[in-house]
């Protein structure tokens, strides 16, 4: 098991190749999120399911900032919150509550990102939620869910209500709290949180001129975007998917601007 130390010297002992790949992708996800300004000091979290039958997942050590995360520094926990291996930092309990609930309920939740960005929190506190103000928002609204605020996520019974509100969606606004996205791959989760955060930023900027002066997209156009986004995109054998391309590009950016995440 990986041993987490208080500096940047970590061990890869006992980690399978399959788990190591997930660790590298997750560490890159953290670094990229910091580059885009979606981190919140040592708070908020991104998690990834560890391959295998044990239902373990990886999450950030509570005490490191997003731009410090490496593949070997990630903490492995089970669905009951037990740390697998040793860690001087431990984990954020609220992060455990949110992420364990979704990992335990959704087979397609291989990666989960939850942020407290300024714009995400602003839109999560808006009575109308995400508005149909731009193409990005129009694509998200039909598949966006909401979960009402219940206080800091420290109560285990909130997991059931969170999962119920999430339903079969993959993007969510946690009211008065922030944003969340999940995916079966790092590219899908990254694409979801990128689109949601960007739509929130666009809304905050649009509403800065006043609600009465904002142009809501025509209903016909909203319906057309909904139809367009509902069309199934069947993967073509031998070709990379859209999410593959997204993640490959994201990893290139992480390698250029946040080297060392894969250590």
PDB file of C-alpha atoms in Angstrom:
ATOM      1  CA  UNK A   1       0.000   0.000   0.000  1.00  0.00           C
ATOM      2  CA  UNK A   2       1.090   3.581  -0.561  1.00  0.00           C
ATOM      3  CA  UNK A   3       2.531   5.329   2.469  1.00  0.00           C
ATOM      4  CA  UNK A   4       1.662   9.033   2.647  1.00  0.00           C
ATOM      5  CA  UNK A   5       4.412  11.204   4.128  1.00  0.00           C
ATOM      6  CA  UNK A   6       4.398  14.860   5.120  1.00  0.00           C
ATOM      7  CA  UNK A   7       6.596  15.908   2.220  1.00  0.00           C
ATOM      8  CA  UNK A   8       6.729  15.026  -1.462  1.00  0.00           C
ATOM      9  CA  UNK A   9       8.441  11.652  -1.057  1.00  0.00           C
ATOM     10  CA  UNK A  10       5.888   8.888  -1.558  1.00  0.00           C
ATOM     11  CA  UNK A  11       5.949   5.141  -2.136  1.00  0.00           C
ATOM     12  CA  UNK A  12       4.444   3.188  -5.020  1.00  0.00           C
ATOM     13  CA  UNK A  13       4.954  -0.154  -3.266  1.00  0.00           C
ATOM     14  CA  UNK A  14       2.114  -2.653  -3.677  1.00  0.00           C
ATOM     15  CA  UNK A  15       0.085  -0.587  -6.165  1.00  0.00           C
ATOM     16  CA  UNK A  16      -1.105  -2.481  -9.242  1.00  0.00           C
ATOM     17  CA  UNK A  17      -0.636  -1.042 -12.734  1.00  0.00           C
ATOM     18  CA  UNK A  18      -4.412  -0.622 -13.086  1.00  0.00           C
ATOM     19  CA  UNK A  19      -4.650   1.341  -9.841  1.00  0.00           C
ATOM     20  CA  UNK A  20      -1.580   3.394 -10.713  1.00  0.00           C
ATOM     21  CA  UNK A  21      -3.179   4.544 -13.977  1.00  0.00           C
ATOM     22  CA  UNK A  22      -6.259   5.698 -12.073  1.00  0.00           C
ATOM     23  CA  UNK A  23      -4.028   7.488  -9.559  1.00  0.00           C
ATOM     24  CA  UNK A  24      -2.200   9.335 -12.349  1.00  0.00           C
ATOM     25  CA  UNK A  25      -5.466  10.395 -13.998  1.00  0.00           C
ATOM     26  CA  UNK A  26      -6.924  11.547 -10.681  1.00  0.00           C
ATOM     27  CA  UNK A  27      -3.794  13.485  -9.725  1.00  0.00           C
ATOM     28  CA  UNK A  28      -3.919  15.214 -13.127  1.00  0.00           C
ATOM     29  CA  UNK A  29      -7.591  16.033 -12.502  1.00  0.00           C
ATOM     30  CA  UNK A  30      -6.611  17.778  -9.258  1.00  0.00           C
ATOM     31  CA  UNK A  31      -3.790  19.727 -10.879  1.00  0.00           C
ATOM     32  CA  UNK A  32      -5.980  20.808 -13.813  1.00  0.00           C
ATOM     33  CA  UNK A  33      -8.727  21.940 -11.451  1.00  0.00           C
ATOM     34  CA  UNK A  34      -6.200  24.125  -9.647  1.00  0.00           C
ATOM     35  CA  UNK A  35      -5.050  25.587 -12.956  1.00  0.00           C
ATOM     36  CA  UNK A  36      -8.628  26.581 -13.747  1.00  0.00           C
ATOM     37  CA  UNK A  37      -9.116  28.111 -10.300  1.00  0.00           C
ATOM     38  CA  UNK A  38     -11.684  25.598  -9.064  1.00  0.00           C
ATOM     39  CA  UNK A  39      -9.781  24.564  -5.961  1.00  0.00           C
ATOM     40  CA  UNK A  40     -10.711  25.804  -2.491  1.00  0.00           C
ATOM     41  CA  UNK A  41      -7.497  25.785  -0.437  1.00  0.00           C
ATOM     42  CA  UNK A  42      -7.417  22.265   1.129  1.00  0.00           C
ATOM     43  CA  UNK A  43     -11.192  21.803   0.817  1.00  0.00           C
ATOM     44  CA  UNK A  44     -13.458  20.150  -1.785  1.00  0.00           C
ATOM     45  CA  UNK A  45     -12.563  16.904  -3.420  1.00  0.00           C
ATOM     46  CA  UNK A  46     -12.305  14.700  -6.487  1.00  0.00           C
ATOM     47  CA  UNK A  47     -12.439  10.919  -6.188  1.00  0.00           C
ATOM     48  CA  UNK A  48     -11.923   7.869  -8.386  1.00  0.00           C
ATOM     49  CA  UNK A  49     -12.928   4.239  -7.991  1.00  0.00           C
ATOM     50  CA  UNK A  50     -10.066   1.778  -7.650  1.00  0.00           C
ATOM     51  CA  UNK A  51     -10.293  -1.091 -10.181  1.00  0.00           C
ATOM     52  CA  UNK A  52     -11.248  -4.389  -8.586  1.00  0.00           C
ATOM     53  CA  UNK A  53     -13.994  -5.961  -6.471  1.00  0.00           C
ATOM     54  CA  UNK A  54     -13.311  -4.174  -3.173  1.00  0.00           C
ATOM     55  CA  UNK A  55     -15.282  -0.956  -3.810  1.00  0.00           C
ATOM     56  CA  UNK A  56     -12.372   1.206  -2.691  1.00  0.00           C
ATOM     57  CA  UNK A  57     -11.923   4.739  -3.936  1.00  0.00           C
ATOM     58  CA  UNK A  58      -9.145   7.333  -3.981  1.00  0.00           C
ATOM     59  CA  UNK A  59      -9.468  10.852  -2.594  1.00  0.00           C
ATOM     60  CA  UNK A  60      -7.169  13.723  -1.650  1.00  0.00           C
ATOM     61  CA  UNK A  61      -5.257  13.700   1.647  1.00  0.00           C
ATOM     62  CA  UNK A  62      -6.791  16.365   3.878  1.00  0.00           C
ATOM     63  CA  UNK A  63      -4.018  18.916   4.223  1.00  0.00           C
ATOM     64  CA  UNK A  64      -2.596  19.080   0.703  1.00  0.00           C
ATOM     65  CA  UNK A  65      -3.689  21.698  -1.815  1.00  0.00           C
ATOM     66  CA  UNK A  66      -4.844  20.639  -5.262  1.00  0.00           C
ATOM     67  CA  UNK A  67      -1.626  21.781  -6.906  1.00  0.00           C
ATOM     68  CA  UNK A  68       0.396  19.557  -4.535  1.00  0.00           C
ATOM     69  CA  UNK A  69      -1.446  16.305  -5.273  1.00  0.00           C
ATOM     70  CA  UNK A  70       0.538  13.468  -6.845  1.00  0.00           C
ATOM     71  CA  UNK A  71      -0.493   9.976  -7.887  1.00  0.00           C
ATOM     72  CA  UNK A  72       1.196   8.374  -4.893  1.00  0.00           C
ATOM     73  CA  UNK A  73      -0.117  10.878  -2.324  1.00  0.00           C
ATOM     74  CA  UNK A  74      -3.779  10.005  -2.880  1.00  0.00           C
ATOM     75  CA  UNK A  75      -5.527   8.207  -0.008  1.00  0.00           C
ATOM     76  CA  UNK A  76      -7.410   4.958  -0.575  1.00  0.00           C
ATOM     77  CA  UNK A  77     -10.557   4.356   1.492  1.00  0.00           C
ATOM     78  CA  UNK A  78     -13.410   1.869   1.580  1.00  0.00           C
ATOM     79  CA  UNK A  79     -17.126   2.724   1.537  1.00  0.00           C
ATOM     80  CA  UNK A  80     -17.177   2.713   5.349  1.00  0.00           C
ATOM     81  CA  UNK A  81     -14.536   5.419   5.509  1.00  0.00           C
ATOM     82  CA  UNK A  82     -11.635   3.232   6.593  1.00  0.00           C
ATOM     83  CA  UNK A  83      -8.267   4.346   5.223  1.00  0.00           C
ATOM     84  CA  UNK A  84      -6.501   1.523   3.396  1.00  0.00           C
ATOM     85  CA  UNK A  85      -2.814   1.846   4.196  1.00  0.00           C
ATOM     86  CA  UNK A  86      -1.221   4.664   6.168  1.00  0.00           C
ATOM     87  CA  UNK A  87      -1.724   8.406   5.894  1.00  0.00           C
ATOM     88  CA  UNK A  88      -0.405  11.220   8.044  1.00  0.00           C
ATOM     89  CA  UNK A  89      -3.165  13.460   6.701  1.00  0.00           C
ATOM     90  CA  UNK A  90      -6.361  11.398   6.709  1.00  0.00           C
ATOM     91  CA  UNK A  91      -9.355  12.548   4.649  1.00  0.00           C
ATOM     92  CA  UNK A  92     -12.036  15.225   4.799  1.00  0.00           C
ATOM     93  CA  UNK A  93     -15.094  13.566   6.374  1.00  0.00           C
ATOM     94  CA  UNK A  94     -17.588  15.659   4.415  1.00  0.00           C
ATOM     95  CA  UNK A  95     -15.831  14.553   1.246  1.00  0.00           C
ATOM     96  CA  UNK A  96     -16.151  10.949   2.352  1.00  0.00           C
ATOM     97  CA  UNK A  97     -19.898  11.357   2.962  1.00  0.00           C
ATOM     98  CA  UNK A  98     -20.622  12.822  -0.455  1.00  0.00           C
ATOM     99  CA  UNK A  99     -18.316  10.635  -2.518  1.00  0.00           C
ATOM    100  CA  UNK A 100     -18.957   7.327  -0.754  1.00  0.00           C
ATOM    101  CA  UNK A 101     -22.697   7.771  -1.208  1.00  0.00           C
ATOM    102  CA  UNK A 102     -22.390   8.245  -4.956  1.00  0.00           C
ATOM    103  CA  UNK A 103     -19.663   5.636  -5.494  1.00  0.00           C
ATOM    104  CA  UNK A 104     -21.735   3.119  -3.550  1.00  0.00           C
ATOM    105  CA  UNK A 105     -24.928   3.796  -5.502  1.00  0.00           C
ATOM    106  CA  UNK A 106     -23.771   4.436  -9.066  1.00  0.00           C
ATOM    107  CA  UNK A 107     -21.832   1.849 -11.075  1.00  0.00           C
ATOM    108  CA  UNK A 108     -21.005   4.535 -13.650  1.00  0.00           C
ATOM    109  CA  UNK A 109     -19.494   6.884 -11.043  1.00  0.00           C
ATOM    110  CA  UNK A 110     -15.836   6.049 -11.616  1.00  0.00           C
ATOM    111  CA  UNK A 111     -14.784   9.690 -11.175  1.00  0.00           C
ATOM    112  CA  UNK A 112     -16.584  12.355  -9.118  1.00  0.00           C
ATOM    113  CA  UNK A 113     -15.682  16.039  -8.854  1.00  0.00           C
ATOM    114  CA  UNK A 114     -17.230  18.422  -6.314  1.00  0.00           C
ATOM    115  CA  UNK A 115     -16.195  22.076  -6.134  1.00  0.00           C
ATOM    116  CA  UNK A 116     -16.882  25.269  -4.153  1.00  0.00           C
ATOM    117  CA  UNK A 117     -15.964  27.718  -6.915  1.00  0.00           C
ATOM    118  CA  UNK A 118     -17.206  31.285  -6.480  1.00  0.00           C
ATOM    119  CA  UNK A 119     -19.364  31.174  -9.611  1.00  0.00           C
ATOM    120  CA  UNK A 120     -20.632  27.657  -8.902  1.00  0.00           C
ATOM    121  CA  UNK A 121     -21.693  28.659  -5.402  1.00  0.00           C
ATOM    122  CA  UNK A 122     -23.316  31.826  -6.762  1.00  0.00           C
ATOM    123  CA  UNK A 123     -25.495  29.953  -9.250  1.00  0.00           C
ATOM    124  CA  UNK A 124     -26.269  27.222  -6.715  1.00  0.00           C
ATOM    125  CA  UNK A 125     -27.759  29.962  -4.512  1.00  0.00           C
ATOM    126  CA  UNK A 126     -29.807  31.499  -7.333  1.00  0.00           C
ATOM    127  CA  UNK A 127     -33.530  30.774  -6.926  1.00  0.00           C
ATOM    128  CA  UNK A 128     -33.877  29.953 -10.639  1.00  0.00           C
ATOM    129  CA  UNK A 129     -30.750  27.809 -10.745  1.00  0.00           C
ATOM    130  CA  UNK A 130     -28.952  27.549 -14.075  1.00  0.00           C
ATOM    131  CA  UNK A 131     -30.718  29.739 -16.633  1.00  0.00           C
ATOM    132  CA  UNK A 132     -30.972  29.144 -20.416  1.00  0.00           C
ATOM    133  CA  UNK A 133     -28.682  32.035 -21.256  1.00  0.00           C
ATOM    134  CA  UNK A 134     -26.156  30.410 -23.576  1.00  0.00           C
ATOM    135  CA  UNK A 135     -25.484  27.280 -25.598  1.00  0.00           C
ATOM    136  CA  UNK A 136     -23.482  25.625 -22.815  1.00  0.00           C
ATOM    137  CA  UNK A 137     -26.281  26.062 -20.297  1.00  0.00           C
ATOM    138  CA  UNK A 138     -28.887  24.841 -22.801  1.00  0.00           C
ATOM    139  CA  UNK A 139     -26.970  21.608 -23.253  1.00  0.00           C
ATOM    140  CA  UNK A 140     -26.728  21.061 -19.489  1.00  0.00           C
ATOM    141  CA  UNK A 141     -30.184  22.031 -18.229  1.00  0.00           C
ATOM    142  CA  UNK A 142     -32.082  18.912 -19.442  1.00  0.00           C
ATOM    143  CA  UNK A 143     -29.595  16.656 -17.629  1.00  0.00           C
ATOM    144  CA  UNK A 144     -28.901  18.799 -14.564  1.00  0.00           C
ATOM    145  CA  UNK A 145     -30.150  17.846 -11.092  1.00  0.00           C
ATOM    146  CA  UNK A 146     -30.367  19.761  -7.799  1.00  0.00           C
ATOM    147  CA  UNK A 147     -29.921  18.840  -4.147  1.00  0.00           C
ATOM    148  CA  UNK A 148     -31.154  21.140  -1.379  1.00  0.00           C
ATOM    149  CA  UNK A 149     -28.736  22.340   1.271  1.00  0.00           C
ATOM    150  CA  UNK A 150     -28.828  20.454   4.576  1.00  0.00           C
ATOM    151  CA  UNK A 151     -25.756  21.934   6.247  1.00  0.00           C
ATOM    152  CA  UNK A 152     -22.176  20.678   6.090  1.00  0.00           C
ATOM    153  CA  UNK A 153     -22.270  17.129   4.704  1.00  0.00           C
ATOM    154  CA  UNK A 154     -21.458  15.333   7.955  1.00  0.00           C
ATOM    155  CA  UNK A 155     -24.642  13.275   8.334  1.00  0.00           C
ATOM    156  CA  UNK A 156     -24.512   9.851   6.721  1.00  0.00           C
ATOM    157  CA  UNK A 157     -28.263   9.754   6.127  1.00  0.00           C
ATOM    158  CA  UNK A 158     -27.931  12.673   3.698  1.00  0.00           C
ATOM    159  CA  UNK A 159     -26.310  10.267   1.246  1.00  0.00           C
ATOM    160  CA  UNK A 160     -29.659   8.636   0.446  1.00  0.00           C
ATOM    161  CA  UNK A 161     -31.301  11.970  -0.361  1.00  0.00           C
ATOM    162  CA  UNK A 162     -28.315  13.141  -2.384  1.00  0.00           C
ATOM    163  CA  UNK A 163     -28.326   9.965  -4.473  1.00  0.00           C
ATOM    164  CA  UNK A 164     -32.116  10.161  -4.924  1.00  0.00           C
ATOM    165  CA  UNK A 165     -31.876  13.765  -6.145  1.00  0.00           C
ATOM    166  CA  UNK A 166     -29.009  12.845  -8.463  1.00  0.00           C
ATOM    167  CA  UNK A 167     -31.123  10.124 -10.075  1.00  0.00           C
ATOM    168  CA  UNK A 168     -29.505   9.062 -13.340  1.00  0.00           C
ATOM    169  CA  UNK A 169     -27.959  12.483 -14.046  1.00  0.00           C
ATOM    170  CA  UNK A 170     -24.241  13.174 -14.101  1.00  0.00           C
ATOM    171  CA  UNK A 171     -24.164  16.900 -13.321  1.00  0.00           C
ATOM    172  CA  UNK A 172     -25.643  18.546 -10.241  1.00  0.00           C
ATOM    173  CA  UNK A 173     -25.916  21.846  -8.415  1.00  0.00           C
ATOM    174  CA  UNK A 174     -25.829  21.423  -4.657  1.00  0.00           C
ATOM    175  CA  UNK A 175     -27.991  24.328  -3.467  1.00  0.00           C
ATOM    176  CA  UNK A 176     -26.111  26.997  -1.484  1.00  0.00           C
ATOM    177  CA  UNK A 177     -23.039  24.785  -1.792  1.00  0.00           C
ATOM    178  CA  UNK A 178     -21.426  24.175  -5.174  1.00  0.00           C
ATOM    179  CA  UNK A 179     -21.095  21.990  -8.247  1.00  0.00           C
ATOM    180  CA  UNK A 180     -20.732  18.254  -8.873  1.00  0.00           C
ATOM    181  CA  UNK A 181     -20.116  16.039 -11.898  1.00  0.00           C
ATOM    182  CA  UNK A 182     -19.404  12.353 -12.361  1.00  0.00           C
ATOM    183  CA  UNK A 183     -18.383  10.075 -15.183  1.00  0.00           C
ATOM    184  CA  UNK A 184     -17.408   6.565 -16.164  1.00  0.00           C
ATOM    185  CA  UNK A 185     -14.045   7.953 -17.286  1.00  0.00           C
ATOM    186  CA  UNK A 186     -11.877  10.915 -16.278  1.00  0.00           C
ATOM    187  CA  UNK A 187     -12.714  12.565 -19.590  1.00  0.00           C
ATOM    188  CA  UNK A 188     -16.453  12.330 -19.007  1.00  0.00           C
ATOM    189  CA  UNK A 189     -16.223  13.697 -15.453  1.00  0.00           C
ATOM    190  CA  UNK A 190     -13.827  16.453 -16.547  1.00  0.00           C
ATOM    191  CA  UNK A 191     -16.071  17.421 -19.443  1.00  0.00           C
ATOM    192  CA  UNK A 192     -19.102  17.562 -17.134  1.00  0.00           C
ATOM    193  CA  UNK A 193     -17.520  19.737 -14.456  1.00  0.00           C
ATOM    194  CA  UNK A 194     -15.836  21.956 -17.069  1.00  0.00           C
ATOM    195  CA  UNK A 195     -19.131  22.597 -18.837  1.00  0.00           C
ATOM    196  CA  UNK A 196     -21.008  23.213 -15.578  1.00  0.00           C
ATOM    197  CA  UNK A 197     -18.403  25.559 -14.112  1.00  0.00           C
ATOM    198  CA  UNK A 198     -18.141  27.465 -17.392  1.00  0.00           C
ATOM    199  CA  UNK A 199     -21.926  27.818 -17.643  1.00  0.00           C
ATOM    200  CA  UNK A 200     -22.050  29.155 -14.082  1.00  0.00           C
ATOM    201  CA  UNK A 201     -19.340  31.720 -14.830  1.00  0.00           C
ATOM    202  CA  UNK A 202     -21.166  32.846 -17.969  1.00  0.00           C
ATOM    203  CA  UNK A 203     -24.397  33.261 -15.985  1.00  0.00           C
ATOM    204  CA  UNK A 204     -22.748  35.307 -13.245  1.00  0.00           C
ATOM    205  CA  UNK A 205     -21.236  37.617 -15.867  1.00  0.00           C
ATOM    206  CA  UNK A 206     -24.510  37.896 -17.770  1.00  0.00           C
ATOM    207  CA  UNK A 207     -26.541  38.757 -14.680  1.00  0.00           C
ATOM    208  CA  UNK A 208     -24.034  41.429 -13.697  1.00  0.00           C
ATOM    209  CA  UNK A 209     -25.903  43.743 -16.095  1.00  0.00           C
ATOM    210  CA  UNK A 210     -29.215  43.012 -14.357  1.00  0.00           C
ATOM    211  CA  UNK A 211     -31.859  40.308 -14.771  1.00  0.00           C
ATOM    212  CA  UNK A 212     -34.155  42.470 -16.923  1.00  0.00           C
ATOM    213  CA  UNK A 213     -31.444  43.052 -19.516  1.00  0.00           C
ATOM    214  CA  UNK A 214     -30.548  39.401 -20.062  1.00  0.00           C
ATOM    215  CA  UNK A 215     -31.700  37.595 -23.205  1.00  0.00           C
ATOM    216  CA  UNK A 216     -33.185  34.170 -22.460  1.00  0.00           C
ATOM    217  CA  UNK A 217     -32.764  31.732 -25.364  1.00  0.00           C
ATOM    218  CA  UNK A 218     -35.986  31.236 -27.383  1.00  0.00           C
ATOM    219  CA  UNK A 219     -38.036  28.218 -26.299  1.00  0.00           C
ATOM    220  CA  UNK A 220     -37.797  26.704 -29.780  1.00  0.00           C
ATOM    221  CA  UNK A 221     -34.014  26.884 -29.643  1.00  0.00           C
ATOM    222  CA  UNK A 222     -34.004  25.370 -26.160  1.00  0.00           C
ATOM    223  CA  UNK A 223     -36.091  22.468 -27.419  1.00  0.00           C
ATOM    224  CA  UNK A 224     -33.827  21.987 -30.433  1.00  0.00           C
ATOM    225  CA  UNK A 225     -30.677  21.847 -28.300  1.00  0.00           C
ATOM    226  CA  UNK A 226     -32.406  19.319 -26.035  1.00  0.00           C
ATOM    227  CA  UNK A 227     -33.204  17.149 -29.057  1.00  0.00           C
ATOM    228  CA  UNK A 228     -29.674  17.488 -30.379  1.00  0.00           C
ATOM    229  CA  UNK A 229     -28.071  16.536 -27.073  1.00  0.00           C
ATOM    230  CA  UNK A 230     -30.387  13.544 -26.618  1.00  0.00           C
ATOM    231  CA  UNK A 231     -29.160  11.848 -29.784  1.00  0.00           C
ATOM    232  CA  UNK A 232     -27.076   8.816 -28.979  1.00  0.00           C
ATOM    233  CA  UNK A 233     -23.496   8.994 -30.169  1.00  0.00           C
ATOM    234  CA  UNK A 234     -22.467   5.423 -30.839  1.00  0.00           C
ATOM    235  CA  UNK A 235     -18.728   4.826 -30.439  1.00  0.00           C
ATOM    236  CA  UNK A 236     -16.956   3.718 -33.577  1.00  0.00           C
ATOM    237  CA  UNK A 237     -14.647   0.743 -33.124  1.00  0.00           C
ATOM    238  CA  UNK A 238     -11.020   1.757 -33.289  1.00  0.00           C
ATOM    239  CA  UNK A 239     -11.773   5.436 -32.849  1.00  0.00           C
ATOM    240  CA  UNK A 240     -11.269   7.489 -29.715  1.00  0.00           C
ATOM    241  CA  UNK A 241     -14.455   8.856 -28.192  1.00  0.00           C
ATOM    242  CA  UNK A 242     -15.148  12.530 -27.556  1.00  0.00           C
ATOM    243  CA  UNK A 243     -14.255  12.011 -23.881  1.00  0.00           C
ATOM    244  CA  UNK A 244     -11.015  10.282 -24.868  1.00  0.00           C
ATOM    245  CA  UNK A 245     -10.008  13.311 -26.918  1.00  0.00           C
ATOM    246  CA  UNK A 246     -11.005  15.689 -24.132  1.00  0.00           C
ATOM    247  CA  UNK A 247      -8.901  13.833 -21.577  1.00  0.00           C
ATOM    248  CA  UNK A 248      -5.884  13.419 -23.844  1.00  0.00           C
ATOM    249  CA  UNK A 249      -5.884  17.181 -24.394  1.00  0.00           C
ATOM    250  CA  UNK A 250      -6.313  17.800 -20.662  1.00  0.00           C
ATOM    251  CA  UNK A 251      -3.365  15.538 -19.832  1.00  0.00           C
ATOM    252  CA  UNK A 252      -1.167  17.391 -22.308  1.00  0.00           C
ATOM    253  CA  UNK A 253      -2.059  20.646 -20.561  1.00  0.00           C
ATOM    254  CA  UNK A 254      -1.320  19.114 -17.149  1.00  0.00           C
ATOM    255  CA  UNK A 255       2.054  17.875 -18.389  1.00  0.00           C
ATOM    256  CA  UNK A 256       2.949  21.324 -19.719  1.00  0.00           C
ATOM    257  CA  UNK A 257       1.748  23.389 -16.781  1.00  0.00           C
ATOM    258  CA  UNK A 258       1.664  21.074 -13.752  1.00  0.00           C
ATOM    259  CA  UNK A 259       4.490  18.594 -14.211  1.00  0.00           C
ATOM    260  CA  UNK A 260       5.063  16.054 -11.463  1.00  0.00           C
ATOM    261  CA  UNK A 261       1.488  14.923 -10.880  1.00  0.00           C
ATOM    262  CA  UNK A 262       2.392  11.423 -12.059  1.00  0.00           C
ATOM    263  CA  UNK A 263       4.985  10.809  -9.333  1.00  0.00           C
TER     264      UNK A 263
END
